[in-house]
Coordinates of C-alpha atoms in Angstrom, one line a residue:
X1492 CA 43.2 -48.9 -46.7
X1493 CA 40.1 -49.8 -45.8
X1494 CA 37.2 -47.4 -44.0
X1495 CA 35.2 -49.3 -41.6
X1496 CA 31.9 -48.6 -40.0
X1497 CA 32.6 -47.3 -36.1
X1498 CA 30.1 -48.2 -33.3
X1499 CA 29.0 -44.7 -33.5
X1500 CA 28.0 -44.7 -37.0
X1501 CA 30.8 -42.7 -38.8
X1502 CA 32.9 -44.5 -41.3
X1503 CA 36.6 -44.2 -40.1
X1504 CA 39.8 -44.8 -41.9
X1505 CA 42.4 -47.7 -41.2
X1506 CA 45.7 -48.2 -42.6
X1507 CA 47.9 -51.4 -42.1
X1508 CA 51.8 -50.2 -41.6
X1509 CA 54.6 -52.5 -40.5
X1510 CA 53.6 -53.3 -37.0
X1511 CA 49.8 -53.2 -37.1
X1512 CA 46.6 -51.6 -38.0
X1513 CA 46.0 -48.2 -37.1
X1514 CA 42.5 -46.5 -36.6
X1515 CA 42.6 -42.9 -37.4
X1516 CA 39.7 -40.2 -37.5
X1517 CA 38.2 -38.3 -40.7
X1518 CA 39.4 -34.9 -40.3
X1519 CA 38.4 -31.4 -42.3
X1520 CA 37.6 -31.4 -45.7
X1521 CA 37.5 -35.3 -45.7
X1522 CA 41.1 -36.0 -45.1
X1523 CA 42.3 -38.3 -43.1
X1524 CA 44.4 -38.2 -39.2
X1525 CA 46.1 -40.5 -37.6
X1526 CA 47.7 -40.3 -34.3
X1527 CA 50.5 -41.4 -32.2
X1528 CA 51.8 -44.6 -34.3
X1529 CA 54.7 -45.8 -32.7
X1530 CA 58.2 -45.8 -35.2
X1531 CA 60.5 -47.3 -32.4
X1532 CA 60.4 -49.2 -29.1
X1533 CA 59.7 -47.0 -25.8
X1534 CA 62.9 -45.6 -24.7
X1535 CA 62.8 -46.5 -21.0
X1536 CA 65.2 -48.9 -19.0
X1537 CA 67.8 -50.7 -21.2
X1538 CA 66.7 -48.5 -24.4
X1539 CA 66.6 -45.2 -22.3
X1540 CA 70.1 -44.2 -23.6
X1541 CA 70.2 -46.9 -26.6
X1542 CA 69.8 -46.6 -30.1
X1543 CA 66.2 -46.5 -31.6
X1544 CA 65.4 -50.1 -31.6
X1545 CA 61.8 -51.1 -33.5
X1546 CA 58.2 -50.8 -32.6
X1547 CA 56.2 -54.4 -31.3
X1548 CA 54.1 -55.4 -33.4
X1549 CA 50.4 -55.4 -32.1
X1550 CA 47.2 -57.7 -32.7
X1551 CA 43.8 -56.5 -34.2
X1552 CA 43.0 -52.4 -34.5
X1553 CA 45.2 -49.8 -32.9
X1554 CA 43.1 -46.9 -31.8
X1555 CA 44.8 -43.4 -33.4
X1556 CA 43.1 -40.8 -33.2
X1557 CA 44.6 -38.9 -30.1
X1558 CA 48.6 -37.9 -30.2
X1559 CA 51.0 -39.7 -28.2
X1560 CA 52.8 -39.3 -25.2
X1561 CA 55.9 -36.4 -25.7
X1562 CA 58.9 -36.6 -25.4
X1563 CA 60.4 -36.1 -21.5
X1564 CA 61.1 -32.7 -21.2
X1565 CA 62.1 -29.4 -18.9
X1566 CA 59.2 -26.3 -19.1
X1567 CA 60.2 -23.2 -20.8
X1568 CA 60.7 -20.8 -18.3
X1569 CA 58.1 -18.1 -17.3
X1570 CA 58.6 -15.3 -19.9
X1571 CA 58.7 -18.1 -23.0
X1572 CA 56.2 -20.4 -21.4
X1573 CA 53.8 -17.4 -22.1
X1574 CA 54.5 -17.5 -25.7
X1575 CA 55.4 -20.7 -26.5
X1576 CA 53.1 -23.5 -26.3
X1577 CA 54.7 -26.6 -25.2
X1578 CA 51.7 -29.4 -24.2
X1579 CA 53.2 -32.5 -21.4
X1580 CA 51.3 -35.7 -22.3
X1581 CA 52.9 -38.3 -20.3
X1582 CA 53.6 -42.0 -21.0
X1583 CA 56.5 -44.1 -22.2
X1584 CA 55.7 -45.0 -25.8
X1585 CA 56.8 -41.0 -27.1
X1586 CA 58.4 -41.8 -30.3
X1587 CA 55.8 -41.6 -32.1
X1588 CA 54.1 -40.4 -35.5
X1589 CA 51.6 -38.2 -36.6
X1590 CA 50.1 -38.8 -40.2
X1591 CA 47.9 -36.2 -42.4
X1592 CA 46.7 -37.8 -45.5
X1593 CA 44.2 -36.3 -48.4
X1594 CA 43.9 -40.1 -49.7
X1595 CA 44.8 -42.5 -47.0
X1596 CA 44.9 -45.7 -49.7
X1597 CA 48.0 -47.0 -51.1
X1598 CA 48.5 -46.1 -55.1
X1599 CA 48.1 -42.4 -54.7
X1600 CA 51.5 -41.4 -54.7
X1601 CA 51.2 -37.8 -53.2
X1602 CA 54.0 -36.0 -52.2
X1603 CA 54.8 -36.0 -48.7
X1604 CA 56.2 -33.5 -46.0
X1605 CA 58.3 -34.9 -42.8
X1606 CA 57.9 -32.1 -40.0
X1607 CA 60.5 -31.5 -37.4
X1608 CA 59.9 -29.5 -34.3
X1609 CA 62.2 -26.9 -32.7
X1610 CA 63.1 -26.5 -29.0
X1611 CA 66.6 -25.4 -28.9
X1612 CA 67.0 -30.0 -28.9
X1613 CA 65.6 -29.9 -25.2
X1614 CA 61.6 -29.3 -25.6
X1615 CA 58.8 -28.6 -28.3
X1616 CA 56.7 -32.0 -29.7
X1617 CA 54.6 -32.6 -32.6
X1618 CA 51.4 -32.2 -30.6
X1619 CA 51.5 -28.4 -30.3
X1620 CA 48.9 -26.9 -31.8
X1621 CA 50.7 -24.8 -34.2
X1622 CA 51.6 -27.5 -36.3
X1623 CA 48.2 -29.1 -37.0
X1624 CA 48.4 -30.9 -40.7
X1625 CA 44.8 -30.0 -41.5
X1626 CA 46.1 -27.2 -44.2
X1627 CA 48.9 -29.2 -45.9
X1628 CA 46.4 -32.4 -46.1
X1629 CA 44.0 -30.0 -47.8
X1630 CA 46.4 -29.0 -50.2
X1631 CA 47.1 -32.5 -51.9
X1632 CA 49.9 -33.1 -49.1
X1633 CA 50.5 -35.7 -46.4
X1634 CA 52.1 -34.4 -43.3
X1635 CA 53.6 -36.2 -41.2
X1636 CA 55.3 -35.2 -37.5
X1637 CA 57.0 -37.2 -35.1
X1638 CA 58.5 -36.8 -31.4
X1639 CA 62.8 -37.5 -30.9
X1640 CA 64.2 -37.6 -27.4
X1641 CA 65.7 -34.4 -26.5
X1642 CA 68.1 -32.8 -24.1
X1643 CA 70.2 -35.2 -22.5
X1644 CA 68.4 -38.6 -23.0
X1645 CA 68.6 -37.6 -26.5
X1646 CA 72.1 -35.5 -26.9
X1647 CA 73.6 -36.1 -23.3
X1648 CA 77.0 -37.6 -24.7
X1649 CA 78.4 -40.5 -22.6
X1650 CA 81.6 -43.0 -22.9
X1651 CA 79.1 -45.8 -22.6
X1652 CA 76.3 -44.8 -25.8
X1653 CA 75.7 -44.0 -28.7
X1654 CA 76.1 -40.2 -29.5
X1655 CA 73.3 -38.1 -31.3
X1656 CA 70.5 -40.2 -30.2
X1657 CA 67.8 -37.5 -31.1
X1658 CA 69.1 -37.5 -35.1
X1659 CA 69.5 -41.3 -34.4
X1660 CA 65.2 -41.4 -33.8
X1661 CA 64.7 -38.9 -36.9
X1662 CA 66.6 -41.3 -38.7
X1663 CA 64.0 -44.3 -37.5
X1664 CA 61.4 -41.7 -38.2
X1665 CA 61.9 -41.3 -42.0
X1666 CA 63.0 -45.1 -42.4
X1667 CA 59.4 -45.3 -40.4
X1668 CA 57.7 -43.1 -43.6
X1669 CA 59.6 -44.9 -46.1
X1670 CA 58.3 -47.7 -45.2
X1671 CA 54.7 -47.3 -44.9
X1672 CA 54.3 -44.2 -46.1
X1673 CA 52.5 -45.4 -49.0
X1674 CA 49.9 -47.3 -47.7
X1675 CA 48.7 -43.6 -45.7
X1676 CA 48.8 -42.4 -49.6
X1677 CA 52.3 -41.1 -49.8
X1678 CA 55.3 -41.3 -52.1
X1679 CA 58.4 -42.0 -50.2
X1680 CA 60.4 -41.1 -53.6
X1681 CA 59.1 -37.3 -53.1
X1682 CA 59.7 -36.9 -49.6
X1683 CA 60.4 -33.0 -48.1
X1684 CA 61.9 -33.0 -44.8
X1685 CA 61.7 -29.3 -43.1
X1686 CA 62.4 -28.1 -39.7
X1687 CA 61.9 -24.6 -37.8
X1688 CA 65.4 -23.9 -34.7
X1689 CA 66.5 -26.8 -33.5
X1690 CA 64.6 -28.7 -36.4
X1691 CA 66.1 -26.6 -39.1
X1692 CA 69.6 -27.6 -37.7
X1693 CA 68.5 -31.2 -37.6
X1694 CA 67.9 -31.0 -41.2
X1695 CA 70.8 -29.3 -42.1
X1696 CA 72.6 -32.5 -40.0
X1697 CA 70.3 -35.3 -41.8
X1698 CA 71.4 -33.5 -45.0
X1699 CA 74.8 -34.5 -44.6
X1700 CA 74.8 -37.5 -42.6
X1701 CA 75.4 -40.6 -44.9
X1702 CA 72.7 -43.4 -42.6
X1703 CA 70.1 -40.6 -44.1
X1704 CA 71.1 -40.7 -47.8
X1705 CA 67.6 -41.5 -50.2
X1706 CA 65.5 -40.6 -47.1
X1707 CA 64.3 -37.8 -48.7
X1708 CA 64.5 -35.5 -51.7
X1709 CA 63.9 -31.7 -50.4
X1710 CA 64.8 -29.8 -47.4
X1711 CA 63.6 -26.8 -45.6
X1712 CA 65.5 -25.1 -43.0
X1713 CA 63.4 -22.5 -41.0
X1714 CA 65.9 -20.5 -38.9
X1715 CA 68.2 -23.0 -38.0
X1716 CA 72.1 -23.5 -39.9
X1717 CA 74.1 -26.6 -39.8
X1718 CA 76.1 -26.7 -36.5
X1719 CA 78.0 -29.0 -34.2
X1720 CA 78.5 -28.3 -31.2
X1721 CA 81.6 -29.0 -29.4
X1722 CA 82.0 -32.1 -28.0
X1723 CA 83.5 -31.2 -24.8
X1724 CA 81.2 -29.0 -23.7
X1725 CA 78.3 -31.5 -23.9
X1726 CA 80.5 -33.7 -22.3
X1727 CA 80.8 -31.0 -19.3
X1728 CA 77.1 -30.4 -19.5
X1729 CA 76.6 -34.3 -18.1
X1730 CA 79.5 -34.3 -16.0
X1731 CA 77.8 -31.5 -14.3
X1732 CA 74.4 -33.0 -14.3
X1733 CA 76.1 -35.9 -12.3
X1734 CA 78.1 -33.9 -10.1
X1735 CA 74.4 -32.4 -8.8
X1736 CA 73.2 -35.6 -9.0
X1737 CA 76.1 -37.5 -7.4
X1738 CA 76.5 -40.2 -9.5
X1739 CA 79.1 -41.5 -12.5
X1740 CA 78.6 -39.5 -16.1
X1741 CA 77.9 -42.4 -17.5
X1742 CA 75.1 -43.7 -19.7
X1743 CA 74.5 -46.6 -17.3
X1744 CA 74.4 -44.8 -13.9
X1745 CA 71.7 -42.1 -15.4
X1746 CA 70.0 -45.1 -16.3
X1747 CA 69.3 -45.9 -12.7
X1748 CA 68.5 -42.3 -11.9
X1749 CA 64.7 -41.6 -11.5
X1750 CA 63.5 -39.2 -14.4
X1751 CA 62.0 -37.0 -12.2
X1752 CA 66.0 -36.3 -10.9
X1753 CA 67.4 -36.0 -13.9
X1754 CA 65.2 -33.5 -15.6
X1755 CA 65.5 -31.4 -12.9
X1756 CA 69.3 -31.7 -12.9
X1757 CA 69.1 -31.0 -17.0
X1758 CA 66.8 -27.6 -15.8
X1759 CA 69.5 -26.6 -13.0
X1760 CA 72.8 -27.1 -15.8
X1761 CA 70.9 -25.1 -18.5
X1762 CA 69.9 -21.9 -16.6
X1763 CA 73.1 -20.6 -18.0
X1764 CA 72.7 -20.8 -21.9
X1765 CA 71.2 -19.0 -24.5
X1766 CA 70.8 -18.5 -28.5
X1767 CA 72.4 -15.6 -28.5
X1768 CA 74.6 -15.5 -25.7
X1769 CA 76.0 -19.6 -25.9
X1770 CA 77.0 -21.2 -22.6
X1771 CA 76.1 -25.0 -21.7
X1772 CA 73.5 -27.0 -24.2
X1773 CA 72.5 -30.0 -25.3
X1774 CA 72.7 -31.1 -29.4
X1775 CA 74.4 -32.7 -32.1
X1776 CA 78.2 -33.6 -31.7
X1777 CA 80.5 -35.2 -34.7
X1778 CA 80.4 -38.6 -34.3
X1779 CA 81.7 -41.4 -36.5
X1780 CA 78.8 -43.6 -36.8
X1781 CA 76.3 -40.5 -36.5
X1782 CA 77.8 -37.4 -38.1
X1783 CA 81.0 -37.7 -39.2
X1784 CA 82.2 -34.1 -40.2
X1785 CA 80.8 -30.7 -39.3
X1786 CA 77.7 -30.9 -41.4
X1787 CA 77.9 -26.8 -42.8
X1788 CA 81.6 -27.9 -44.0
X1789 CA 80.0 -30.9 -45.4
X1790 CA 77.5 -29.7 -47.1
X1791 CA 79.4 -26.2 -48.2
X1792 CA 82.0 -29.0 -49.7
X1793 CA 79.6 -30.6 -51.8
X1794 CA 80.4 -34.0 -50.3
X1795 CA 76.3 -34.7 -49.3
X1796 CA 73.1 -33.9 -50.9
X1797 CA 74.2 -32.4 -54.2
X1798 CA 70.6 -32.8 -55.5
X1799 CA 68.4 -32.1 -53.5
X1800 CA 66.7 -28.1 -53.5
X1801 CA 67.1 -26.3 -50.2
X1802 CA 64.7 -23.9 -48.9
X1803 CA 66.5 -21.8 -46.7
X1804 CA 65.2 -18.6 -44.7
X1805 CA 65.1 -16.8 -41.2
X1806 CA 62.4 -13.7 -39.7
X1807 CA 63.5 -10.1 -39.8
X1808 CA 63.8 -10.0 -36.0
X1809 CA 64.8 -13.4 -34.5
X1810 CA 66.9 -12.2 -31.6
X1811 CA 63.5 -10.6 -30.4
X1812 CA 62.0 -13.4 -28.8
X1813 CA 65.7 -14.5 -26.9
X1814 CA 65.6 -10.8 -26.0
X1815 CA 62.5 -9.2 -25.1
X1816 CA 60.7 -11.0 -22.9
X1817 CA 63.1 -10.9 -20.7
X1818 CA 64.0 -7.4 -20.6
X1819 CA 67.3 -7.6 -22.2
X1820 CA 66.3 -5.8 -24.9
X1821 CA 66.4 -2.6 -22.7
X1822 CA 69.9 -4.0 -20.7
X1823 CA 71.7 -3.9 -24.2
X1824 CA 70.4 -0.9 -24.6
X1825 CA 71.7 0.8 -21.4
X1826 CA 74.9 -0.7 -22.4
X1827 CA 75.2 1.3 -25.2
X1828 CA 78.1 1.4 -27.5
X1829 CA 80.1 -1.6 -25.7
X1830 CA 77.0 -4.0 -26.6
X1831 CA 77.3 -3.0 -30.3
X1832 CA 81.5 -3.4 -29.5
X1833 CA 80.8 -7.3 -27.8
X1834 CA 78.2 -8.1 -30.4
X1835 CA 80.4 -7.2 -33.4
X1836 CA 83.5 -9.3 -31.6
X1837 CA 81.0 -12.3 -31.3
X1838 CA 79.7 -12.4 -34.6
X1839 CA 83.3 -11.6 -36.2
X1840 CA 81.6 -8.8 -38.1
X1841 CA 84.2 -5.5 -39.1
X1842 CA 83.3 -1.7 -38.2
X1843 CA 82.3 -1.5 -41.7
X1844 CA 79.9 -4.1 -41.7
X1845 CA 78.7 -1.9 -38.4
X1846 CA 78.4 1.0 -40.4
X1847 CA 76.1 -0.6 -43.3
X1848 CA 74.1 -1.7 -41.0
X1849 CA 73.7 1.9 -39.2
X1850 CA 73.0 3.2 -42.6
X1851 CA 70.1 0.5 -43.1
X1852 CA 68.3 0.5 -39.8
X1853 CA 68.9 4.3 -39.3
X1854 CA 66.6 4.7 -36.2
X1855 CA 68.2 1.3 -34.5
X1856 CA 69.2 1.5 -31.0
X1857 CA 72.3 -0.8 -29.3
X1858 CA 69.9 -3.5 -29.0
X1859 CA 68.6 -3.6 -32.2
X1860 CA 71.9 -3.2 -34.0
X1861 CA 73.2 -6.1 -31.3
X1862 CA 70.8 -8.3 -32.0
X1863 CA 70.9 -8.1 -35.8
X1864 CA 74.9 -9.0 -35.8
X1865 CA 74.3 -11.5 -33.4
X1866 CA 71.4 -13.1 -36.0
X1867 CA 74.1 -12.7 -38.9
X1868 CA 76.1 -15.4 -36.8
X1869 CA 73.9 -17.6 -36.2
X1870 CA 71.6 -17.8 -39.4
X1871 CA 72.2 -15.6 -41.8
X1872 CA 75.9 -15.4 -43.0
X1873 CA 75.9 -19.6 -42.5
X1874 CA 72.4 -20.4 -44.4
X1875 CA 73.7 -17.8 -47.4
X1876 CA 77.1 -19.7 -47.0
X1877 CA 75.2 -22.8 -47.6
X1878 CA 72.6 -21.2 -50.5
X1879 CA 75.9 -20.1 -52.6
X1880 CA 77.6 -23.3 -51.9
X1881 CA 74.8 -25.6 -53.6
X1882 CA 75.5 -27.8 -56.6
X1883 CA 73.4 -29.4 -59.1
X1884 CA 70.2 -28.2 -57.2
X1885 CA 69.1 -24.7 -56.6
X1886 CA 68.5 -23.1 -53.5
X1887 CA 66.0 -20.2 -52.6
X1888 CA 66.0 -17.7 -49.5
X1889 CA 63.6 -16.3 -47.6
X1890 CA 62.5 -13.7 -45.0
X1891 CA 59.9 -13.2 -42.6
X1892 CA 59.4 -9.9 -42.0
X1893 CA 55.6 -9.3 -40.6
X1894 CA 55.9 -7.7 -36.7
X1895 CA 54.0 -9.4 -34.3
X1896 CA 51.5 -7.9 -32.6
X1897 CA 53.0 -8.8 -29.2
X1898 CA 54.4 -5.5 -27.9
X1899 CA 58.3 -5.6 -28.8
X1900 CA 58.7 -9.2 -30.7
X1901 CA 58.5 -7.8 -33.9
X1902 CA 59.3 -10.2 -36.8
X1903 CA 61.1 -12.6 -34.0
X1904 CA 61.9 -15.8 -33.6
X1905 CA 59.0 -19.1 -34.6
X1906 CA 56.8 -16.0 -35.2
X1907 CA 56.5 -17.5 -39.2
X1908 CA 55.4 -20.9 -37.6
X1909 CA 51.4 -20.1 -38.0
X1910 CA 51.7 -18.8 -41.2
X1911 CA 53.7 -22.0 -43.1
X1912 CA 51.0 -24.4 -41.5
X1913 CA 48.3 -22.2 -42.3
X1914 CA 47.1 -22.3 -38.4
X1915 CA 46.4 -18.4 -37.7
X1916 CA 42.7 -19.8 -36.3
X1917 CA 44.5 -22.0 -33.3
X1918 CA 43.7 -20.0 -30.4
X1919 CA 48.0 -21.1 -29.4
X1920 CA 48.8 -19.3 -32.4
X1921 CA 48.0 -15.5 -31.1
X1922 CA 50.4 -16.4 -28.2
X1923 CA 53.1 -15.1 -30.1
X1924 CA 51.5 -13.4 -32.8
X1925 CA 48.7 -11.6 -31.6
X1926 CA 45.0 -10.8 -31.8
X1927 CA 45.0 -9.4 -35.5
X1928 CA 47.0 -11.9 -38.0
X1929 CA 47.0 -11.3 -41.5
X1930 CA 45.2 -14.3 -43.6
X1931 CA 46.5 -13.4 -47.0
X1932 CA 50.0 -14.1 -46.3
X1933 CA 49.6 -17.2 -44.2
X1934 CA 47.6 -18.2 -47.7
X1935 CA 50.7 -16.9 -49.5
X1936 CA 53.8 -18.4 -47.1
X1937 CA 52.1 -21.7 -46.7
X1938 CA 51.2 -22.2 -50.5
X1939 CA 55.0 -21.4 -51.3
X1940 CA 55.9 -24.4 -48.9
X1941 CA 53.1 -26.9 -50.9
X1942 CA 54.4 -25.5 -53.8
X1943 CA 58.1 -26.2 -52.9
X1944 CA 57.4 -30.0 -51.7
X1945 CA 55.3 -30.6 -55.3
X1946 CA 57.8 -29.0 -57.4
X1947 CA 61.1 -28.2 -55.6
X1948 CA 60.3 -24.6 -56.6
X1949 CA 58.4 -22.4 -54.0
X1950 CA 57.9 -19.6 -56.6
X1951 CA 60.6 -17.1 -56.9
X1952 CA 64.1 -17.0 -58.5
X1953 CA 66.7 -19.2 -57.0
X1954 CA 69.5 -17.5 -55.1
X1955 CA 72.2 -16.6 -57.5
X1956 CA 74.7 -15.3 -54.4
X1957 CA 73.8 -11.9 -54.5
X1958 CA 70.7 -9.8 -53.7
X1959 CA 67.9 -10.0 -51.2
X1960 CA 66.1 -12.8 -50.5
X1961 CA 62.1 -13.4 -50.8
X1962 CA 60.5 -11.0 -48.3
X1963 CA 56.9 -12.5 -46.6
X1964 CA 55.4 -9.3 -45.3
X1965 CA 56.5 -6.0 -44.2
X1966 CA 57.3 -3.5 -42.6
X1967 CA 61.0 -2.3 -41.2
X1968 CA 60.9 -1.6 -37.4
X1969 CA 62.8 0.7 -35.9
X1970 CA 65.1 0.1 -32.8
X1971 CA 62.0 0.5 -30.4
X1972 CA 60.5 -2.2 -32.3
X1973 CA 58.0 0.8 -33.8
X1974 CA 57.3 0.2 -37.6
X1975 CA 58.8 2.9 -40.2
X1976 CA 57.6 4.2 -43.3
X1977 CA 60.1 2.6 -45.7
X1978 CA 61.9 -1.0 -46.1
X1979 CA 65.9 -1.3 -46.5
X1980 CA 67.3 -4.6 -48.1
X1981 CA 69.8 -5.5 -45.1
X1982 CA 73.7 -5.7 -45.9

């Protein structure tokens, strides 16, 4: 590394990776930032559909200091837009890097921490906000984030290309940091790769996927379980996508399609899903070359990744944020007794299970009771699955359980996000959390995650297959989404 004098007078720090020289700025506390380094080719024309193929190399100094273009994406829609910060930068080049260095010179070995973004696999980026390094660089860490292709051009499965090309650019991503991570300051022998939704299930996949063995050496899975989905209803997703767009499902006939079209197309197909509900979406498939096996069955067989710790952890309230802002909240409600009935069905729960969790959440409406049995499905009973399946290497749980200050959200869904980057002062970050965020415990959550990528130990007891898990923050709310006097472990 070397830190040259600018034309303006300030000294900033350069790095020579793989393909080039980078440029990046001095950010706070004297660590380092660097900006939109290419890991892979553009994915446009030939490549749009293709497996991540390598980055050009370039001539002289290339300027980093601003992130790259994002991934090409649909908009959340109006309720979640308000909430969720998702910046557009547009341009070609959008797999990309993100690097946040205390000690950007090769030799200092620090121990590194791989972000990946959530979206339900069909929006989000590294460039929001939220997930500013600054904190983790402070702390002795380098951060890196990274963009994937999403929704179609990255899970749209076709007869004529490779399956699971978003995994197959987070792959190119961490061969990207093991590569170079070093000369930024890194170790790529004490790598941590966490995710939040979409990323959490991402991890769980790379976890298990053989072309990411030795990549890295912790995990963190924010509110996200290994899944697959099935493979011929992503299949039907692009069949209907061409059917609007009246052209073959194949790889090479969206190829030819204007992006414009097909996002549009990808926007019209998934008005239908939902977390909570299912229905058409885009992400990982078993593949042979990608991900051979259902990754939770994988993992749970202790096939992949015996030694390597696993954070694992979800908020009180997740089904909140699918819920509330769009009033179904209050439509489960009116449905009474038959949305408890339909949720239980769903998440395969029995009437006792029902009535333990009556007895916990004693002032719980329909909703609230839904909701929670529907979040047992989808995180809970598979990420303790996975915690009491583990091996050589221990596993700890978590919950989040402070209630946003955003009328109804409670402890939902990404609402932790702020708190493990240590971001509560980005203006994006009150979108979803409110005006009045407790310091203290984004100083506690985050220095659990540092902690965990130093030491593989974030601080409390590893999960022994009983008992509660690690609670961040407080309190219980009751089925209005009110907070009550007293905290109940849930069954």
């Amino acid at each position: 590394m070397s830190a040259e004098g600018a034309a303006d007078g300030r000294r900033r720090p350069r790095v020579r990776t793989a393909a080039g020289v980078v440029e990046g700025r001095t950010g706070p506390g004297g660590t380092a930032v660097f900006l939109g380094i290419p890991y892979a080719a553009p994915p446009v024309g030939a490549l749009r559909f293709a497996a991540p193929a390598p980055p050009a190399a370039w001539d002289g100094v290339r300027d980093a200091a601003a992130y790259g273009p994002t991934a090409p994406k649909v908009p959340y829609a109006d309720p979640f837009a308000a909430l969720l910060p998702d910046p557009v930068i547009p341009g070609d080049d959008c797999l990309n890097v993100n690097v946040w260095t205390p000690d950007p010179a090769p030799g200092a070995r620090l121990p590194v921490m791989v972000w990946i973004h959530g979206g339900a696999h069909t929006r989000g980026s590294s460039a929001v906000p939220v997930y500013d390094g600054s904190a983790f660089a402070r702390d002795g860490v380098v951060l890196v984030s990274f963009n994937f292709r999403l929704g179609v051009l990255g899970y749209g499965l076709f007869p004529d290309a490779p399956a699971n090309r978003g995994l197959l650019d987070q792959i190119a991503a961490l061969e990207w940091v093991r590569d170079n991570i070093g000369a930024f300051g890194g170790d790529p022998g004490r790598v941590t790769v966490f995710g939040e939704s979409a990323g959490a299930i991402s991890t769980g996949a790379l976890l298990a996927v053989p072309r990411a063995a030795g990549l890295f050496t912790r995990a963190v899975l924010q509110s996200g379980a290994p899944e697959v989905l099935p493979r011929p209803g992503v299949r039907a997703m692009v069949r209907r996508m061409a059917s609007l767009l009246k052209v073959a499902a194949t790889a090479a006939a969206f190829t030819a399609t204007a992006l414009p079209d097909l996002l549009a197309a990808q926007a019209a197909v998934l008005r239908r899903s939902g977390p909570l509900v299912g229905g058409p979406a885009f992400g990982l498939v078993t593949d042979p070359d990608t991900v051979p096996a259902d990754p939770l069955d994988t993992l749970c067989a202790q096939a992949a990744s015996a030694e390597v710790p696993l954070l694992l952890g979800w908020t009180r309230d997740e089904y909140r944020l699918w819920l509330a802002p769009t009033g179904g909240m209050r439509l489960l409600d009116r449905l009474g007794p038959l949305a408890v009935a339909l949720a239980r069905a769903r998440s395969g729960k029995d009437r006792a299970a029902v009535r333990a969790l009556r007895a916990a959440l004693p002032a719980a409406g329909p909703a609230e009771l839904a909701g929670q049995l529907l979040t047992d499905r989808l995180l809970r009973d598979p990420l303790r699955r996975l915690a009491g399946a583990r091996r050589a290497a221990p596993s700890f749980l978590y919950e989040f359980a402070w209630p946003s200050g955003v009328a109804g959200l409670g402890s939902c869904h990404a609402l932790e996000l702020g708190f493990v980057f240590d971001t509560l002062a980005v203006p994006e970050a009150a979108w979803l959390a409110g005006p009045h965020t407790p310091q203290a415990l984004a100083d506690e959550m985050h220095a659990a995650w540092v902690r965990f990528a130093v030491t593989g130990d974030p601080g409390w007891a590893a999960w022994n297959g009983d008992g509660p898990p690690k609670v961040f923050g407080g309190p219980e709310l009751d089925g209005a989404g009110e907070p009550v006097v007293t905290r109940r472990a849930l069954p």
